[in-house]
CSV table of C-alpha atoms in Angstrom, one decimal:
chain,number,residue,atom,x,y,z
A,1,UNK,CA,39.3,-61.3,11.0
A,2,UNK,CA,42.8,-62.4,10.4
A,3,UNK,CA,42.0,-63.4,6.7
A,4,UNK,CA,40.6,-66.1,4.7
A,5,UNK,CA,41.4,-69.2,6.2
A,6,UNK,CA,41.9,-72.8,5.0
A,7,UNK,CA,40.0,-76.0,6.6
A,8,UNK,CA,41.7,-79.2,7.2
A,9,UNK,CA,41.2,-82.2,5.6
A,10,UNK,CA,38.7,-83.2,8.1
A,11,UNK,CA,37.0,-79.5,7.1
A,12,UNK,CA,38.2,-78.2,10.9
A,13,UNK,CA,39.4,-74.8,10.5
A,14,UNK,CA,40.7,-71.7,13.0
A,15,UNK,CA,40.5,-67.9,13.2
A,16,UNK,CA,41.2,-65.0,14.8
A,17,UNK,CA,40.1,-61.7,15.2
A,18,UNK,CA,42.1,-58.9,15.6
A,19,UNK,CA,42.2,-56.8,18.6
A,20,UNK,CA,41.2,-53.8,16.3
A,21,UNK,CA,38.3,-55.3,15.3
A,22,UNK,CA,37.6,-56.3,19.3
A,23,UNK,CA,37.5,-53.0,20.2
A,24,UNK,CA,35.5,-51.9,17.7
A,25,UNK,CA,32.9,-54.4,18.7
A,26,UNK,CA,31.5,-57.1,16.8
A,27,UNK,CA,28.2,-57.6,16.3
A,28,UNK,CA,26.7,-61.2,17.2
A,29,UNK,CA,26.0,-64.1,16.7
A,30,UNK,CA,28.7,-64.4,13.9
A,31,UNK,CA,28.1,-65.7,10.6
A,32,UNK,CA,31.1,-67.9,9.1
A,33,UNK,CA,30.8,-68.9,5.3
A,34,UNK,CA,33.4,-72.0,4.0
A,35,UNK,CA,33.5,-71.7,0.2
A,36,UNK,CA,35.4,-74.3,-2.4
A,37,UNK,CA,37.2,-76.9,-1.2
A,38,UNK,CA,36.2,-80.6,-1.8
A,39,UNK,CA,33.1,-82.6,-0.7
A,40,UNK,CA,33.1,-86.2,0.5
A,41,UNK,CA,30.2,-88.0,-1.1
A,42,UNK,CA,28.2,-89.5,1.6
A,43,UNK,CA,25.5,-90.4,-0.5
A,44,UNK,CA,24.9,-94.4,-1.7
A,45,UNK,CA,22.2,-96.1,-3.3
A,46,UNK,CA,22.4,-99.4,-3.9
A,47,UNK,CA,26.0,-99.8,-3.5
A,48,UNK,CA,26.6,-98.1,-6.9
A,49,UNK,CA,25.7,-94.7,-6.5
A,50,UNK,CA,27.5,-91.6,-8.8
A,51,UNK,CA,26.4,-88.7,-5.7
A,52,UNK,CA,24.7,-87.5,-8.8
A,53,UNK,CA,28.2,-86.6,-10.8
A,54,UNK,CA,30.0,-90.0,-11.2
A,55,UNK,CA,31.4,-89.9,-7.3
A,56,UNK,CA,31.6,-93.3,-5.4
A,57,UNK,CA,30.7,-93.2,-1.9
A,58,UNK,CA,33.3,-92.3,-0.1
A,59,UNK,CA,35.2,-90.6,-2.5
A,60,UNK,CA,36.1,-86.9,-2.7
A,61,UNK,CA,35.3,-84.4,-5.6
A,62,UNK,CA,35.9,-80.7,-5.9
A,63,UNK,CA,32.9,-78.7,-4.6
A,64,UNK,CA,30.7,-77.0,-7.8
A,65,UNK,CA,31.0,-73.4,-8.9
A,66,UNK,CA,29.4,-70.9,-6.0
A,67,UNK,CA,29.3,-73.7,-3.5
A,68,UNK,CA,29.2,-72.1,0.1
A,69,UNK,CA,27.5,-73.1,3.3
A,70,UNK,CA,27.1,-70.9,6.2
A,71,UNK,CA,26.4,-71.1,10.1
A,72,UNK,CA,25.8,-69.0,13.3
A,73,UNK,CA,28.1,-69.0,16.5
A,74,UNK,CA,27.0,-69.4,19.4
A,75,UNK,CA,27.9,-66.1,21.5
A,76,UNK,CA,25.4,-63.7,22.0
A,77,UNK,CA,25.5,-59.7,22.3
A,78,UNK,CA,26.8,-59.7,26.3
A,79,UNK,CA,28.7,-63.1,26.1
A,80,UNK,CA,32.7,-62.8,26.9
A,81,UNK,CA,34.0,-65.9,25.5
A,82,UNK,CA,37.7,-66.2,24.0
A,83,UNK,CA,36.8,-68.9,21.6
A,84,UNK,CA,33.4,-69.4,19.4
A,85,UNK,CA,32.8,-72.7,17.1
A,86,UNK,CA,30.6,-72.4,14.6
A,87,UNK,CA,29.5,-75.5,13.2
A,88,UNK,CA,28.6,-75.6,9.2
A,89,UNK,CA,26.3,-78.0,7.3
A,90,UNK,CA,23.5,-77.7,5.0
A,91,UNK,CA,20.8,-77.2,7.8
A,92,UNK,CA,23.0,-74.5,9.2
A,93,UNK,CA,22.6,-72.8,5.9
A,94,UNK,CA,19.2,-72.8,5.8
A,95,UNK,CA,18.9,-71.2,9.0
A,96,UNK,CA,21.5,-68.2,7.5
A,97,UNK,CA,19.7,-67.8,4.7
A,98,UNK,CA,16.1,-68.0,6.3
A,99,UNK,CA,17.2,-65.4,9.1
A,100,UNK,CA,18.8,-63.0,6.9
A,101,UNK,CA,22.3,-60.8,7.3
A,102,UNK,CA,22.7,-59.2,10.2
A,103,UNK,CA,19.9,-60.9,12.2
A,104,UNK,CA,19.8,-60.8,15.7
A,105,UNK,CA,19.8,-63.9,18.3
A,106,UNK,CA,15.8,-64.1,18.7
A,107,UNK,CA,15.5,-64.6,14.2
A,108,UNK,CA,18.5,-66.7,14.4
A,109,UNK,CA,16.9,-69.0,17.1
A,110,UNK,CA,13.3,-68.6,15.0
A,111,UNK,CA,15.2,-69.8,11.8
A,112,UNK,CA,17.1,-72.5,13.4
A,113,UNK,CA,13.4,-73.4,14.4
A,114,UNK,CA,11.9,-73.3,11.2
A,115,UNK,CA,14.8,-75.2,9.5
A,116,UNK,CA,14.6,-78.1,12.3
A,117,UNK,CA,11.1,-78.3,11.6
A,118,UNK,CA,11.0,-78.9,8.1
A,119,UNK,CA,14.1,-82.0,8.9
A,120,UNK,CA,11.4,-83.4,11.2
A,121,UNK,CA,9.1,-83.6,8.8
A,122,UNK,CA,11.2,-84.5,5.8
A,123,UNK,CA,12.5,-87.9,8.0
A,124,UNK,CA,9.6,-88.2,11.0
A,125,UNK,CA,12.1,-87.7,13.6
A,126,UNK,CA,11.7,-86.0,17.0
A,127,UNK,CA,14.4,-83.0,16.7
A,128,UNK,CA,12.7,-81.0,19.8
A,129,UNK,CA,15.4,-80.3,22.2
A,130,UNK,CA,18.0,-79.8,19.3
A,131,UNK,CA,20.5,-76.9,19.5
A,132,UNK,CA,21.5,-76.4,15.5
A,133,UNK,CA,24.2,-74.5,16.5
A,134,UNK,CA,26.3,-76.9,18.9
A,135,UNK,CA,25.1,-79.7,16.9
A,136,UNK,CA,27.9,-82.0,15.4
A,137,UNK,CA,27.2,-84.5,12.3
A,138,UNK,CA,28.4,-87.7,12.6
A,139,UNK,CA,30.3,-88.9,9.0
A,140,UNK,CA,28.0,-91.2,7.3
A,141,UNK,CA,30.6,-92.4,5.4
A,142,UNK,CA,31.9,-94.2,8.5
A,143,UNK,CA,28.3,-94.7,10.2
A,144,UNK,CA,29.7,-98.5,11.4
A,145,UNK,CA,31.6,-97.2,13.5
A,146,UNK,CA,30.1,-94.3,14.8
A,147,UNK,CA,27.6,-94.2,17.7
A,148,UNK,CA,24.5,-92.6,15.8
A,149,UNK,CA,21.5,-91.2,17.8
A,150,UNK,CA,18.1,-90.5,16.0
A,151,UNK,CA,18.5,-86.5,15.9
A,152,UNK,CA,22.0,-86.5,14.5
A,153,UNK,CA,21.4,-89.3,12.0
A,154,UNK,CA,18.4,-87.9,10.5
A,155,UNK,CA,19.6,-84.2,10.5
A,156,UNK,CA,23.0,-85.1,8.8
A,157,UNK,CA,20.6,-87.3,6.2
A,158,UNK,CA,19.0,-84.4,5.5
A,159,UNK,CA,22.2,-83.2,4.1
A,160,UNK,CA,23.0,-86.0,2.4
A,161,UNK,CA,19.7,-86.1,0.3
A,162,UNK,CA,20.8,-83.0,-0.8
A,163,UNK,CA,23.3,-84.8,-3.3
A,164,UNK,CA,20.7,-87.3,-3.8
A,165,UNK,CA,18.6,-84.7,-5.6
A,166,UNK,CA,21.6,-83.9,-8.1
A,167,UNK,CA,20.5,-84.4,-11.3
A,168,UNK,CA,17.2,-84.1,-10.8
A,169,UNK,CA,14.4,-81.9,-11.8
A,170,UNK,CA,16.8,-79.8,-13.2
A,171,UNK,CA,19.4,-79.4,-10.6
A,172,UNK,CA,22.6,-79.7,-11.7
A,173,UNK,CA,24.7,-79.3,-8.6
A,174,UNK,CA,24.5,-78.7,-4.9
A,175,UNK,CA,23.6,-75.0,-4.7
A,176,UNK,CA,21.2,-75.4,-7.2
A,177,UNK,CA,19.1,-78.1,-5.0
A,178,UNK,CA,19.7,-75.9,-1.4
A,179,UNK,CA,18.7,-72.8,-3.8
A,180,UNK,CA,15.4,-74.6,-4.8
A,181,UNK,CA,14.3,-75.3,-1.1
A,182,UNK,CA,14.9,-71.5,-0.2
A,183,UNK,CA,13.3,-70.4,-2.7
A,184,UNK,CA,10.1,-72.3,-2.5
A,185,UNK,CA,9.7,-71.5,1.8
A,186,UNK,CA,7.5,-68.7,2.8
A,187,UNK,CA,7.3,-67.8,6.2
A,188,UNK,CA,3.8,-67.1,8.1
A,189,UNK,CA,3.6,-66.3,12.1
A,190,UNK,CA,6.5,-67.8,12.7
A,191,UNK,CA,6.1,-71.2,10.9
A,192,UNK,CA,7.5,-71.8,7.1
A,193,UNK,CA,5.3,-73.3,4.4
A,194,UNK,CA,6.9,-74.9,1.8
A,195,UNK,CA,5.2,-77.2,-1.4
A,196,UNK,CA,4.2,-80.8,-1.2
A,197,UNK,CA,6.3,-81.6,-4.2
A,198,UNK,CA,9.1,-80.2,-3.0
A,199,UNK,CA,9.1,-81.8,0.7
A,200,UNK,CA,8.2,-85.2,-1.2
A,201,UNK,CA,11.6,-84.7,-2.9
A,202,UNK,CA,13.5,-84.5,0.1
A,203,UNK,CA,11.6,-86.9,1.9
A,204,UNK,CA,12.1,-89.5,-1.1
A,205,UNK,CA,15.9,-89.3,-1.1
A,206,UNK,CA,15.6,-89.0,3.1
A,207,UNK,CA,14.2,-93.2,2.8
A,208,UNK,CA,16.4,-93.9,0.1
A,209,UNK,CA,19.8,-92.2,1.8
A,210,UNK,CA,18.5,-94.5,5.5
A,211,UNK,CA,18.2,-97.6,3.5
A,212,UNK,CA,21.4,-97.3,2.2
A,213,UNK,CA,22.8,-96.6,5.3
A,214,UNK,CA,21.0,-99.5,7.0
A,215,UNK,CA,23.1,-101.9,4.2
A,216,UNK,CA,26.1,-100.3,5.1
A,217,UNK,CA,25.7,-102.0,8.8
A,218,UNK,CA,24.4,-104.9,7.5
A,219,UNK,CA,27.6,-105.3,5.7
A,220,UNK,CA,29.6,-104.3,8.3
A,221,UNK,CA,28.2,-107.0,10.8
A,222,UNK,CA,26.8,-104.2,12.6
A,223,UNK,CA,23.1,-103.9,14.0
A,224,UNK,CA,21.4,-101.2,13.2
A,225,UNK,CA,19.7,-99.0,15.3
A,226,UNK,CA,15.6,-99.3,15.2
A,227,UNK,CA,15.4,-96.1,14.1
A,228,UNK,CA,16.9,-96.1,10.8
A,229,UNK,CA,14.2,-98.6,9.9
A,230,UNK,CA,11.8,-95.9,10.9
A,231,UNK,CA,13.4,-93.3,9.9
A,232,UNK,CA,13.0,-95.0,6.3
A,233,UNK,CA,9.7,-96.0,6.4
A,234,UNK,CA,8.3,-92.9,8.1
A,235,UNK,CA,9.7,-90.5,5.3
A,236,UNK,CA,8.6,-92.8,2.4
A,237,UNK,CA,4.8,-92.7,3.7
A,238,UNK,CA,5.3,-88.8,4.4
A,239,UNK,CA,6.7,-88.8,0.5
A,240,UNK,CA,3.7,-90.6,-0.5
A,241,UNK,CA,1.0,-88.0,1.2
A,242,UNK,CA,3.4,-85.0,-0.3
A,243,UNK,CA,3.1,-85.9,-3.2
A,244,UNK,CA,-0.9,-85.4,-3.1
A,245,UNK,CA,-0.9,-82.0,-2.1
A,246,UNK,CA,1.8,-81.7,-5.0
A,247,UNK,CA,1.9,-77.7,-5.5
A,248,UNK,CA,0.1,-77.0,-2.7
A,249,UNK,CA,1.7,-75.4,0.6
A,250,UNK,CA,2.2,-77.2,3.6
A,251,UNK,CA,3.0,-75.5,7.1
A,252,UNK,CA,5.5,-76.8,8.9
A,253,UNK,CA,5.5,-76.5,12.2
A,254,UNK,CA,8.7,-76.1,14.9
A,255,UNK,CA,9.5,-78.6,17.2
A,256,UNK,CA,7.4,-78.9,20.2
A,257,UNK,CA,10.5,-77.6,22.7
A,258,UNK,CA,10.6,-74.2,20.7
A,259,UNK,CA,6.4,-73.7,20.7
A,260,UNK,CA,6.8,-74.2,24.0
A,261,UNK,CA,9.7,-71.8,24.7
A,262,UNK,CA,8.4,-68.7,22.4
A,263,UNK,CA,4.9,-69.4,24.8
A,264,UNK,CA,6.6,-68.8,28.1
A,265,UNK,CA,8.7,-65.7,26.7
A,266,UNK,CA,5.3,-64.3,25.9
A,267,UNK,CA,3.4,-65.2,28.9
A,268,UNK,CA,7.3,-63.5,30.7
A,269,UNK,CA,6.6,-60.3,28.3
């Protein structure tokens, strides 16, 4: 690569390799890693809410020590493409650290899988269908004024009840919480298992982040999409039902569009 490079204020960001490094080939899919910077808080309860350090919603704050998120690019071993984008969020992340360095295109598609899965189930959303790396959040900070489908809604939720775990159970920042979900998913024939308290956790703070968001329209004037009332109700009952297997595993399963995909390469093998 060039060198390190710095985002924008809007977290876009550029780079190049060098021809070098080209003809030397590059193995794929690429792995880029945004340290540092500043995080906006997207997370509001109540129309008071700290984003577990004291933030107002809205408001910027300088990431934690060791904060880094990674993603996966789309090119492939084969592809010839002048320009990749690799998208970066907190489900992204997962997926990097679930498929481990230097995985190839089938683990990174199984991880994207597993991490997808475990969203579904943390807000009862249908994420089948979902490509993690092409996928583009929308800003929750703005959500009245941003068209907001289902999938993207409850996937960039997901990341914001990240912060709403802050504080919590011992977590004191944002690695800390993403570290405690990696560390408590095994992985079994291709599905991960993960404990019921810690999928109640997220799927608390998933119904608390879509109620707050649902204010936010209300304020705004704007009407809400029917499936942020869902979305909230859905991952409070699945909280509640978490909660009773407490240290138990639970498998979570991919989303139906990947089962169905891994069958027919099978059946094609």
């Amino acid at each position: 690569l060039s060198g390190t490079e710095t985002t924008g204020d809007d977290g876009s960001y550029s780079a190049s390799f060098t021809v070098a490094a080209i003809e030397g080939g590059i193995t794929t899919p690429i792995t880029v890693t945004a340290t540092g910077g500043n995080i906006t808080c997207d997370w509001d309860v109540e129309g008071d809410d700290d984003c577990g350090i004291g933030i107002s919603f809205g408001s910027t704050y300088p990431a934690p020590a060791g904060f880094a998120l990674s993603g996966f690019s789309t090119i492939t071993a084969g592809d010839d493409e002048e320009t990749v984008v690799v998208n970066i969020n907190v489900a992204t992340d997962l997926a990097v650290q679930l498929a481990g360095a230097g995985a190839d295109n089938d683990a990174v598609a199984a991880a994207e899988a597993q991490v997808l899965g475990l969203i579904q189930v943390a807000t009862g959303a249908d994420l089948s269908g979902i490509n993690l790396r092409t996928f583009v959040l929308p800003d929750l900070t703005a959500a009245a004024s941003t068209a907001l489908t289902e999938q993207d809604f409850s996937i960039a939720l997901f990341g914001a009840a990240i912060i709403g775990q802050v504080g919590s159970n011992g977590l004191a920042d944002i690695p800390a919480v993403i570290a405690s979900i990696y560390e408590g998913i095994t992985v079994t024939n291709g599905n991960i298992s993960i404990s019921g308290t810690l999928l109640a956790r997220m799927a608390t703070q998933v119904s608390i982040g879509a109620a707050s968001i649902q204010a936010q329209l209300d304020e705004a004037g704007v009407t809400a999409p029917t499936f942020i009332a869902n979305i909230e109700a859905n991952s409070a009952g699945n909280a509640a039902l978490f909660l009773l297997a407490g240290d138990e595993p639970v498998t979570v399963s991919v989303p139906v569009s990947y089962t169905h995909l891994r069958a027919h390469e099978t059946e094609a093998d």
